[in-house]
Short mmCIF file of C-alpha atoms in Angstrom, two decimals:
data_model
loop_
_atom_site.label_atom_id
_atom_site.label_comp_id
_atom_site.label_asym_id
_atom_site.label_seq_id
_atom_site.Cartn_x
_atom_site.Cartn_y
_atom_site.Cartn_z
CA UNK A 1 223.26 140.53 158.17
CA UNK A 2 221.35 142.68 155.20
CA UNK A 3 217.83 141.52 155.02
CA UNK A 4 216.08 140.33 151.91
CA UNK A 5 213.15 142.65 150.89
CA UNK A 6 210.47 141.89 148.65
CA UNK A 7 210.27 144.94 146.36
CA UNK A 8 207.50 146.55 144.44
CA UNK A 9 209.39 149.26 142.84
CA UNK A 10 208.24 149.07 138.89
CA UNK A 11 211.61 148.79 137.98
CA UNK A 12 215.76 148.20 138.98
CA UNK A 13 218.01 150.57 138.94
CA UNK A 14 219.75 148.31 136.43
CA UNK A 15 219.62 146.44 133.68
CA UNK A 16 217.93 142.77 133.62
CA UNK A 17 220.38 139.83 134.50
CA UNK A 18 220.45 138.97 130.91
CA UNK A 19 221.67 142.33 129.61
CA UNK A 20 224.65 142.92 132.51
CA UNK A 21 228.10 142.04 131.49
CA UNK A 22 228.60 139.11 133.19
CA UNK A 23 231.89 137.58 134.69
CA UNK A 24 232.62 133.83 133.64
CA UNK A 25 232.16 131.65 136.34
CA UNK A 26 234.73 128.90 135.31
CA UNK A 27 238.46 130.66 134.48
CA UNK A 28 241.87 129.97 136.00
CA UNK A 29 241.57 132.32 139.29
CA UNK A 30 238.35 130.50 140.08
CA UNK A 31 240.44 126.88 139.97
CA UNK A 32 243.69 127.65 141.35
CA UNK A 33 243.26 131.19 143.19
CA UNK A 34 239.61 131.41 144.08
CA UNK A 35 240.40 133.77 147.13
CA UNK A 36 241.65 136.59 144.40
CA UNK A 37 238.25 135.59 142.13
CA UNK A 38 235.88 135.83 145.13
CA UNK A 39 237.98 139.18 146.41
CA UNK A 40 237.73 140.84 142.65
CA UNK A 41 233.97 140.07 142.67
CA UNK A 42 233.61 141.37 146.05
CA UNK A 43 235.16 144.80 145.26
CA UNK A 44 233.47 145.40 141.95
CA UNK A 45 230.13 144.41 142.87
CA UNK A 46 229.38 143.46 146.56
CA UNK A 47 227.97 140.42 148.15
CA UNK A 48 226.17 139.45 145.00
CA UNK A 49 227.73 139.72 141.36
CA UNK A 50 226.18 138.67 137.77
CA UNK A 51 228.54 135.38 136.30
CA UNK A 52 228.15 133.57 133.46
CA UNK A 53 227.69 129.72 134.28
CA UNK A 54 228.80 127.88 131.43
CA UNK A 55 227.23 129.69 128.77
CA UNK A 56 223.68 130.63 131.54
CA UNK A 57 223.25 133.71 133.41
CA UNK A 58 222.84 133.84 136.70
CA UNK A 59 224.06 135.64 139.88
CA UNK A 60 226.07 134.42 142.36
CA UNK A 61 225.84 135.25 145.73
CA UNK A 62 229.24 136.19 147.82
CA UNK A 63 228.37 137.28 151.30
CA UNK A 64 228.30 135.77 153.89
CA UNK A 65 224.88 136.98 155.56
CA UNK A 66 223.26 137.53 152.22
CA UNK A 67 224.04 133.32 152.04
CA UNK A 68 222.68 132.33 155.22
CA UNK A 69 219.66 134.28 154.41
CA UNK A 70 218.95 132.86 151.17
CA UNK A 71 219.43 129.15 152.73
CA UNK A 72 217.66 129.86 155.55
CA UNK A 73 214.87 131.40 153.71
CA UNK A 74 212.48 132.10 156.96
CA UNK A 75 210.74 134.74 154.23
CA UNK A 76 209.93 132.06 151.32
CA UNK A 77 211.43 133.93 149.11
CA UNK A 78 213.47 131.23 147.43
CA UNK A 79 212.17 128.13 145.05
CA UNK A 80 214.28 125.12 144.53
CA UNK A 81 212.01 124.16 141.73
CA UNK A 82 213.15 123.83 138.03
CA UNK A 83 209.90 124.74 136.92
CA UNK A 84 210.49 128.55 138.96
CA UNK A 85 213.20 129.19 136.35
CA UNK A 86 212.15 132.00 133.95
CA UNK A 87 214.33 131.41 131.12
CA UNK A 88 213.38 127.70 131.30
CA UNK A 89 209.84 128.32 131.10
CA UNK A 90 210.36 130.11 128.04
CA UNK A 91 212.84 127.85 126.41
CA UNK A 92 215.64 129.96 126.70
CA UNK A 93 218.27 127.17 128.37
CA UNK A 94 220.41 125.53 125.85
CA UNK A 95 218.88 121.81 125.50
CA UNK A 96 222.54 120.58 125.87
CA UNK A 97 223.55 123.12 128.70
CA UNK A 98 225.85 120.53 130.93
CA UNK A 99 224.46 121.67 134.46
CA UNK A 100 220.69 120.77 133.16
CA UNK A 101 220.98 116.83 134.48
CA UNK A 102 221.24 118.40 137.95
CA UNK A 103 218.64 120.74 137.68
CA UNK A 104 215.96 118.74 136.23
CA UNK A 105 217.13 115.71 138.66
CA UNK A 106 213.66 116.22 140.45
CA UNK A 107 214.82 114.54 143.93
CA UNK A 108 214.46 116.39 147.47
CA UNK A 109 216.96 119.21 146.40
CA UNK A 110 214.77 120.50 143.84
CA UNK A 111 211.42 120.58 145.53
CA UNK A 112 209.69 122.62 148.23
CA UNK A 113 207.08 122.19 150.85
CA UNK A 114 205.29 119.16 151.85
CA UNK A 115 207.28 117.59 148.85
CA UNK A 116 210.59 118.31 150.07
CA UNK A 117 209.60 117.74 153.84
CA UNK A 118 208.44 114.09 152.51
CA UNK A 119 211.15 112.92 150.98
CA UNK A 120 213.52 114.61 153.46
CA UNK A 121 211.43 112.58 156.02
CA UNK A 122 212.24 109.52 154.38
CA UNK A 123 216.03 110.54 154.07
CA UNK A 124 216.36 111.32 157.68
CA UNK A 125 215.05 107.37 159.10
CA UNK A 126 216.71 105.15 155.98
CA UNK A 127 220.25 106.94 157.15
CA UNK A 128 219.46 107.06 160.68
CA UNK A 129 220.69 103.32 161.07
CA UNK A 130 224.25 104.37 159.39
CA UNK A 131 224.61 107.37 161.28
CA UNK A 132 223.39 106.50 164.88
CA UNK A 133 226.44 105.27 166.26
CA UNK A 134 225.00 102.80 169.10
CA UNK A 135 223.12 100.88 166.17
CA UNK A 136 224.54 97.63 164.76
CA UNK A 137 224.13 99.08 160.86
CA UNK A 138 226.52 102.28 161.87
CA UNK A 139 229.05 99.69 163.63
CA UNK A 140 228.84 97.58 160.72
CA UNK A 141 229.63 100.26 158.24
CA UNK A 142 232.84 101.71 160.39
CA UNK A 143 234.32 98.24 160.52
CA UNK A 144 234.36 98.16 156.59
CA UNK A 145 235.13 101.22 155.73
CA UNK A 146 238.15 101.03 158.58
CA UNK A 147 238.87 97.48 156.69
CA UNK A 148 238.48 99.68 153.10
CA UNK A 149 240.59 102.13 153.75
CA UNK A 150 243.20 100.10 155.46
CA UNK A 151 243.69 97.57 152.22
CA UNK A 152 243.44 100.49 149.86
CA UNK A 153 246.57 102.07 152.54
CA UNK A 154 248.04 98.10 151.57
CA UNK A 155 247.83 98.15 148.02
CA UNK A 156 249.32 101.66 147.39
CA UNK A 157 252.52 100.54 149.14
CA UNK A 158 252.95 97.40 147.69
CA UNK A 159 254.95 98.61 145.16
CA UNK A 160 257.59 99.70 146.86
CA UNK A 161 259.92 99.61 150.28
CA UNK A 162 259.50 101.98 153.15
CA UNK A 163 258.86 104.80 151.34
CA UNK A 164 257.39 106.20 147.71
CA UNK A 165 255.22 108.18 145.73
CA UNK A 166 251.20 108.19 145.33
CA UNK A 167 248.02 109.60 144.41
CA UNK A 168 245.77 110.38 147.20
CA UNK A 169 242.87 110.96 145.60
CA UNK A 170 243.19 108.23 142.57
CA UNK A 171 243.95 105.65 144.67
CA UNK A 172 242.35 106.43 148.32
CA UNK A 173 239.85 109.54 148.84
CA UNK A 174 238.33 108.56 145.80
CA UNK A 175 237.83 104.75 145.92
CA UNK A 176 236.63 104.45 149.21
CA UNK A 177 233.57 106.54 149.14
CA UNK A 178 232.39 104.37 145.82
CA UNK A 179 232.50 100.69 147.83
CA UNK A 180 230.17 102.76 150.84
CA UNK A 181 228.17 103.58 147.85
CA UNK A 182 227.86 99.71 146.99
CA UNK A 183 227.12 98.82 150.95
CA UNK A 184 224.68 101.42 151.25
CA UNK A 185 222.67 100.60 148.15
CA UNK A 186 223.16 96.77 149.49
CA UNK A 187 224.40 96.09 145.35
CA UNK A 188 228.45 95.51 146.14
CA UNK A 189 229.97 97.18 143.63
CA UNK A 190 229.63 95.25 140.10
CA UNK A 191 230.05 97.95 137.47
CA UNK A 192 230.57 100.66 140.26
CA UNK A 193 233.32 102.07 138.72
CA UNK A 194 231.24 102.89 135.58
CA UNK A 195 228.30 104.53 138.05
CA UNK A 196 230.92 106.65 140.05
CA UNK A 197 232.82 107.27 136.98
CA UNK A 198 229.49 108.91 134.86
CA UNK A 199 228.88 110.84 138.28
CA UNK A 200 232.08 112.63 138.10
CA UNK A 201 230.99 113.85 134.67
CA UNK A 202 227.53 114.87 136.31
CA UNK A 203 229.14 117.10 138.71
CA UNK A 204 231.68 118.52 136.44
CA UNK A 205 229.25 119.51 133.96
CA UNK A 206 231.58 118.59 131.36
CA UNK A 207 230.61 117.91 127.65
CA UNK A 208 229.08 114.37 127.71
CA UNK A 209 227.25 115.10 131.26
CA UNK A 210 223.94 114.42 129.99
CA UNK A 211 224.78 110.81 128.47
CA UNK A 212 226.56 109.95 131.87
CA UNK A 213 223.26 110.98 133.66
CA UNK A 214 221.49 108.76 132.02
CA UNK A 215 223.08 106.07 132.06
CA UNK A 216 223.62 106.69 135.73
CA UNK A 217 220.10 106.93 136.53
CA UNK A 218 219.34 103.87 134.59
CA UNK A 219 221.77 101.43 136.69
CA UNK A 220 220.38 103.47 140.27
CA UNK A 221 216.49 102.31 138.97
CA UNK A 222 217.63 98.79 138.36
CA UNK A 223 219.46 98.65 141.88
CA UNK A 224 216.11 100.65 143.16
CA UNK A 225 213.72 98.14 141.94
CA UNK A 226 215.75 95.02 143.04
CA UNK A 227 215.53 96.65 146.73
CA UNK A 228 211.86 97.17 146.05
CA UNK A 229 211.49 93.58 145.03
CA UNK A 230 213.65 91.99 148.37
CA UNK A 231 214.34 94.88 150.68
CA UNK A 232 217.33 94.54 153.00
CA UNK A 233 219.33 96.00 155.32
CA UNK A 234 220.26 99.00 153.02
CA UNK A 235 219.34 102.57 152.41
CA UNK A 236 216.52 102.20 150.06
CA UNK A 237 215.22 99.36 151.85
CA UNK A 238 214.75 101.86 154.81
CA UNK A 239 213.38 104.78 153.20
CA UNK A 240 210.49 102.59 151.28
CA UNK A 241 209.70 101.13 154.80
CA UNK A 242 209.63 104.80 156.23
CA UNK A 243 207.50 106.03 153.40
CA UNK A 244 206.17 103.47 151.52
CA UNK A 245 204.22 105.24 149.41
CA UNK A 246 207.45 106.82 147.29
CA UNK A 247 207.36 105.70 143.44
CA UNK A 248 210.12 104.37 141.58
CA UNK A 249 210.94 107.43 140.02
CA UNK A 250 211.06 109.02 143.72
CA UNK A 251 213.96 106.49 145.02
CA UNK A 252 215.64 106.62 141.91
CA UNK A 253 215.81 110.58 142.22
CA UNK A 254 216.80 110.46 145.76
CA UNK A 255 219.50 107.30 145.51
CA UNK A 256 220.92 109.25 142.51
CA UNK A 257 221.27 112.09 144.07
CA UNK A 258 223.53 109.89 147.32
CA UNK A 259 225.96 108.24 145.00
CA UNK A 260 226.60 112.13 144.45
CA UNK A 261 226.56 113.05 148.03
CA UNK A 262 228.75 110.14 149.07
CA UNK A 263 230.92 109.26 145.98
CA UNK A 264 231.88 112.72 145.03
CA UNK A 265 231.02 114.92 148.35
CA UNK A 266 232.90 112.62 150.69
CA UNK A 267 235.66 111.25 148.85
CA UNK A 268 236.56 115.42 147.94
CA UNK A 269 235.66 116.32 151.67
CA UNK A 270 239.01 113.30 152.28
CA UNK A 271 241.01 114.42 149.62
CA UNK A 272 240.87 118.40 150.80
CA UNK A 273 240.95 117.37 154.38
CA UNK A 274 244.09 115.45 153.96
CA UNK A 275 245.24 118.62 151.48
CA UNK A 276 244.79 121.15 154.05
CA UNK A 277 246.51 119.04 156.43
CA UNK A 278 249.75 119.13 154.46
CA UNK A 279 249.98 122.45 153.42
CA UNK A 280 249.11 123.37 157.05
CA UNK A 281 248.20 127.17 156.58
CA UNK A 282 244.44 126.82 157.58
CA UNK A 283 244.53 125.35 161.01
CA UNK A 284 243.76 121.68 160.39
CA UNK A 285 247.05 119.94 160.88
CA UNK A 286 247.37 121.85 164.12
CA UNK A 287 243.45 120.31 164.73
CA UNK A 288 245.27 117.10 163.52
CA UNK A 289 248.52 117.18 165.85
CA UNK A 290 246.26 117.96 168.63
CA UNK A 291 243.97 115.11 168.59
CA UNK A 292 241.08 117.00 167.20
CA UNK A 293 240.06 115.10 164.05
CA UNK A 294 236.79 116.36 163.93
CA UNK A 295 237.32 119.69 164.03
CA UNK A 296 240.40 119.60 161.55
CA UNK A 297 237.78 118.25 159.14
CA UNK A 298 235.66 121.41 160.12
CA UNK A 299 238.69 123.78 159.30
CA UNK A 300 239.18 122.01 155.75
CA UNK A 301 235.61 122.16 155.39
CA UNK A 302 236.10 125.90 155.69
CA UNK A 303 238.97 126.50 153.58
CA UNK A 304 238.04 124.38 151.28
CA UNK A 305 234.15 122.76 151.08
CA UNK A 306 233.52 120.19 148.93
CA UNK A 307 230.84 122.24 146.91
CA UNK A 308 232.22 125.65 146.30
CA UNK A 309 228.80 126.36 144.49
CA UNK A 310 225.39 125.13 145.70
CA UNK A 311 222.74 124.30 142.98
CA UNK A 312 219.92 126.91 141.91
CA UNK A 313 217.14 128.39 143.29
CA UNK A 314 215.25 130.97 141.98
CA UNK A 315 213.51 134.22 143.27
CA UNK A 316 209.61 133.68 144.01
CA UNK A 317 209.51 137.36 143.51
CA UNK A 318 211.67 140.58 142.93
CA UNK A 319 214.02 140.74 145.72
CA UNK A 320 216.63 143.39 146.96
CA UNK A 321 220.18 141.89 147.48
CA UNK A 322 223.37 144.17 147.87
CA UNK A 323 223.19 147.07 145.59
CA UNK A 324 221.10 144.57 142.78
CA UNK A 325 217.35 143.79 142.43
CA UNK A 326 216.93 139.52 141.86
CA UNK A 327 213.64 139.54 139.40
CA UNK A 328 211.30 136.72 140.26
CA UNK A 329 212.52 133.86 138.13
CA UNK A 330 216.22 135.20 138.03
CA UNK A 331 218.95 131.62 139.14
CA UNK A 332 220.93 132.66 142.30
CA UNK A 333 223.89 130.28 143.03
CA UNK A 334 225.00 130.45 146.88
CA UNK A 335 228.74 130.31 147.05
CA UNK A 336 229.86 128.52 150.80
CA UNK A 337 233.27 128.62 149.24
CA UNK A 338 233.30 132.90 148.78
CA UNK A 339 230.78 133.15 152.32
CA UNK A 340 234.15 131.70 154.10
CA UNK A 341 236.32 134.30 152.16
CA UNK A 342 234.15 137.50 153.54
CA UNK A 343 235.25 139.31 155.92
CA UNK A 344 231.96 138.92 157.75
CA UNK A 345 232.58 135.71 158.32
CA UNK A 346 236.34 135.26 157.98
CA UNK A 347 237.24 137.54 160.81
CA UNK A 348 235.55 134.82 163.47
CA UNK A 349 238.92 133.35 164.27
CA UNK A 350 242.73 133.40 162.82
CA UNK A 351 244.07 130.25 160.85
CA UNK A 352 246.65 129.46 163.67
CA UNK A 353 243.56 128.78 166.01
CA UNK A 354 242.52 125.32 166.16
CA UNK A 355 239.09 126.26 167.37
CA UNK A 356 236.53 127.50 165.20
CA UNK A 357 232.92 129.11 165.47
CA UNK A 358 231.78 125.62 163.31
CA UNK A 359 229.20 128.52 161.47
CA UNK A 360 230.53 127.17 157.90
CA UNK A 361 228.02 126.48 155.19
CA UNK A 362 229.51 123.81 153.42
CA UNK A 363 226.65 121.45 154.75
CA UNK A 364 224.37 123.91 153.49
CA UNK A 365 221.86 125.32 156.38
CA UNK A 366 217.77 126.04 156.70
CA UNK A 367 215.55 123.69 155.08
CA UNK A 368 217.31 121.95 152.67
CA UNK A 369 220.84 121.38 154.73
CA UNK A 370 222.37 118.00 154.78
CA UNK A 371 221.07 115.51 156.11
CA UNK A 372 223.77 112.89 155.44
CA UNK A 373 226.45 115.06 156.97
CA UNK A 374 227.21 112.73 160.13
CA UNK A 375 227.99 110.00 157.77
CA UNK A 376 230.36 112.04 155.41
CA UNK A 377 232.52 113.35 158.38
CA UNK A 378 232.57 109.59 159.97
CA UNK A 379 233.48 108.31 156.92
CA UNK A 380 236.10 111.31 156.27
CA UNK A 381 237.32 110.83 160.02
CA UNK A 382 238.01 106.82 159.34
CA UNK A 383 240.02 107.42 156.32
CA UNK A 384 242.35 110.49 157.26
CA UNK A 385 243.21 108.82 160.85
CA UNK A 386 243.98 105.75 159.00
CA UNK A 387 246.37 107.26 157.07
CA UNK A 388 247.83 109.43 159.57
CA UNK A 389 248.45 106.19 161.21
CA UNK A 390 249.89 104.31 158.25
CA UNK A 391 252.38 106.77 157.42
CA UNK A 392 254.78 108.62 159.72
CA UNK A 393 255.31 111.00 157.41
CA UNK A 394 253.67 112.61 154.03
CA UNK A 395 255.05 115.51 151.89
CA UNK A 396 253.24 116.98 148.81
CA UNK A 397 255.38 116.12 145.33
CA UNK A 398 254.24 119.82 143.98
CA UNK A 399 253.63 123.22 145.59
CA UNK A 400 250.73 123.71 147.21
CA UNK A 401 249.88 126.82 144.29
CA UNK A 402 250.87 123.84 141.11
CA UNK A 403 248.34 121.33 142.37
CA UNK A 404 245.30 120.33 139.70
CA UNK A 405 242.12 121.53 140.83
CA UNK A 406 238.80 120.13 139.13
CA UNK A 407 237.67 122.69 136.55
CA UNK A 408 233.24 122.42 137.88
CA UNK A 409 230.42 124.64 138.74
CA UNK A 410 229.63 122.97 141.67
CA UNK A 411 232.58 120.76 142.94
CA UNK A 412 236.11 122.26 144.33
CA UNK A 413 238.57 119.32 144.40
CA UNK A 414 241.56 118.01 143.30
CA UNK A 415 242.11 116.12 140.00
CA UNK A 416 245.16 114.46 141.68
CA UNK A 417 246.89 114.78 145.06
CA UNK A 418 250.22 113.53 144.54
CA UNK A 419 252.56 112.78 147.48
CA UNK A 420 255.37 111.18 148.79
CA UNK A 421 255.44 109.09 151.94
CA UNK A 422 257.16 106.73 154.51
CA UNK A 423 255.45 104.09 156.58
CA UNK A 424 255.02 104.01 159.71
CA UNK A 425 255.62 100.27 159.87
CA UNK A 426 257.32 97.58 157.76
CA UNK A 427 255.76 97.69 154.06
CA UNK A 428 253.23 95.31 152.46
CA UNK A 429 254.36 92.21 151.36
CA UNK A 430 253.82 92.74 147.41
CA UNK A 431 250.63 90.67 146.04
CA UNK A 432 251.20 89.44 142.75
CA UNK A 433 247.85 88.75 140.74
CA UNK A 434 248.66 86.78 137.74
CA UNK A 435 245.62 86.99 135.17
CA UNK A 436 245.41 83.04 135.28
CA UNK A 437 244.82 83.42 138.88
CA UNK A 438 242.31 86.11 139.25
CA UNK A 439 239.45 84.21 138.15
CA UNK A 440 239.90 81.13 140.59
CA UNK A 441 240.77 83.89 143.10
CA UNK A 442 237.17 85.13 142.90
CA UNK A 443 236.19 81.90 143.25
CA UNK A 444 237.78 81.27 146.36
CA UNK A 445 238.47 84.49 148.18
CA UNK A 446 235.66 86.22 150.38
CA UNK A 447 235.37 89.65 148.22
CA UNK A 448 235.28 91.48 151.81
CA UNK A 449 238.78 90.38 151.98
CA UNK A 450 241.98 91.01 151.61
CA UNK A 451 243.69 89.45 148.41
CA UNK A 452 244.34 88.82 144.95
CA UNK A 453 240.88 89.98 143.74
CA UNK A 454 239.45 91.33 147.17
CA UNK A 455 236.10 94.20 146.83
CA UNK A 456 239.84 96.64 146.67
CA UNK A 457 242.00 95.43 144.13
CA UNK A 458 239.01 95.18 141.92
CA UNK A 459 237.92 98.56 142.27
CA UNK A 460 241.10 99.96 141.70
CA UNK A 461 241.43 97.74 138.86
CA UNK A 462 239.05 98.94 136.91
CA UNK A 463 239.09 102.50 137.36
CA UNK A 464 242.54 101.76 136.22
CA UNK A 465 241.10 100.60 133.03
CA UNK A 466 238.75 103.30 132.72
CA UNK A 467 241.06 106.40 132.85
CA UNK A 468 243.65 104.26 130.14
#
């Protein structure tokens, strides 16, 4: 692994950041071939090349040491505050540049030292009751998310007999996460389709991200400040009684920053688990067929992790990487997605092996990893077994090279994950849901439930109504 060294040379051997011809970031390759992207960067410039991140420069970092280091940071060479951003101290960041929500989020991400080792404190006892199995919170949150994923399984095959067609990610890896979102925040999931909905735009960094922020941000503080009011058995509930000191602003950041981490994070982490699976070229169906669900996670998490791209930081000082010199204030981009493609890294052990060295960085690593990672893979675990127990057999309805990855910085994922299937069992009987009905269905039906207006069908229902 190459070293980062402070330098005081009085000048690069190159041109600034701003003045290099930079590669865009976003372009077909990067969507639907990312291996020939990350392989074309490699060979022109090394482990680190200059990109162009919707309309910012910034440099991306490729290798696989050169990552580690960087997220490791044992030096302190590396800030994860805005505020460290040259070109945003001097107003040179487009007001409307889509990725600035995430930057200027403020939450444990984007701050260092005793501020980050805080709020990190507080992040590591409100989830420990979700993610120590032995404790009656974790049991309680398997047991829905098993029921969750099993009625969403229902509902998809209502429609027809023994076998049909569906969307994977529509209506299952994406759902799911979003009603853990409304247990963990201890809100159930009124207007949750509009909060996980605005948090997709977030992460793509599309063209109205900064509207969706805020009205994002506005619904978490409301569902903050009710837990502040009458805590509960819920995530912000735990962290105030961890730290109690943290503002309002503070848990907003932070349970902003979760519907993120479990909405979008997990339900892409199901969705490319259950990909990789299919296509079978990376070593997680044979993980599957062998009984080792965990680790076929790990191999998808390899091939494909959920963030291709992990947020900025920026250089504390001039530093050496590869053949280029970072200036202090330059944005670096760490790139799990291209670390997994280098050779460096790549070479640890063949696709056909169903064992794995478990070094990927798609959790991040060093001071800032993830601390919620034990709940994403249980969660992820729950909903691929269920389906590989629902269905006795699934085939993807396109080519693995035609399917419709996300165009985003920071996220790789599907758009869709269509598929055809046959049950394992006999189908669903169909549940029809007059509109006359629904309301004296709510009335009468615990939401938990399954039925004609169950916590499920409502979901669905209205992210139905929010992509017509």
């Amino acid at each position: 692994m190459e070293p980062q060294t402070p330098q005081a040379e009085p000048a690069p051997a190159h041109p600034p950041l701003e003045a290099l011809a930079l590669q865009p970031l976003l372009n077909r390759d990067y969507e639907s071939r990312p291996a020939a992207f990350y392989e074309r960067l490699r060979a022109e410039y090394g482990p680190v090349a200059p990109v162009d991140v919707l309309g910012v420069p910034a440099w991306l970092v490729i290798g696989y040491g050169q990552t580690l280091d960087i997220l490791r940071d044992a030096r302190g060479n590396w800030s994860r505050r805005v505020g460290s951003w040259r070109a945003y101290r001097e107003g040179a960041v487009p007001a409307d540049w889509p990725m600035l929500p995430v930057v200027e989020s403020d939450n444990c991400g984007f701050r260092d030292g005793a501020d980050s080792t805080r709020l990190r404190g507080a992040w590591s006892e409100g989830l420990r009751p979700f993610q120590d199995r032995g404790r009656p919170e974790a049991k309680a949150l398997e047991q829905a998310v098993r029921r969750y994923a099993d009625e969403l399984l229902t509902v998809l095959a209502e429609s027809g007999g023994r076998s049909g067609w569906a969307d994977l990610s529509a209506q299952y890896a994406r759902p799911l996460p979003l009603m853990v979102i409304g247990r963990l925040l201890g809100s159930g999931t009124d207007g949750g389709d509009e909060l996980i909905i605005d948090l997709w735009r977030v992460m793509d960094a599309g063209p109205d991200a900064q509207e969706a922020s805020a009205r994002l941000i506005a619904r978490v503080a409301d569902l903050c400040a009710a837990r502040a009011a009458a805590p509960g058995e819920d995530l912000p509930s735990y962290m105030l009684a961890a730290v109690p000191d943290l503002t309002p602003e503070e848990l907003t950041g932070e349970m902003a920053m979760m519907t993120g981490l479990v909405g979008d994070v997990t339900g892409t982490l199901i969705c490319n688990t259950i990909t990789e699976v299919l296509i079978g070229e990376t070593g997680a169906r044979d993980s599957l067929s062998a009984g080792m669900l965990q680790e076929a996670i790990n191999r998808a998490a390899a091939a494909n992790p959920p963030m291709a791209n992990l947020a900025f930081r920026w250089a504390r000082a001039d530093v050496r990487l590869g053949r280029f010199q970072i200036a202090a204030g330059d944005p670096v981009m760490v790139s799990p997605a291209a670390a997994h493609l280098d050779p460096a890294f790549a070479a640890g052990g063949g696709p056909d092996s169903i064992y794995s060295s478990r070094a990927h960085l798609a959790w991040s690593a060093g001071p800032h990893a993830c601390l919620g990672r034990d709940l994403a893979t249980t969660i992820t675990a729950i909903a691929v077994e269920r389906l590989f127990d629902r269905f006795s057999e699934l085939r993807l309805a396109l080519p693995a090279d035609q399917l419709p990855w996300r165009s985003s910085p920071l996220m790789r994922g599907l758009r869709s994950l269509p598929v055809t299937y046959e049950l394992a069992g006999d189908p669903p009987e169909p549940q029809p849901s007059p509109a006359a009905a629904v309301e004296e269905a709510a009335e009468q039906e615990d939401p938990a439930e399954g039925g004609q207006d169950s916590l499920v069908r409502r979901v669905l229902r209205m992210m139905r109504l929010s992509q017509s």
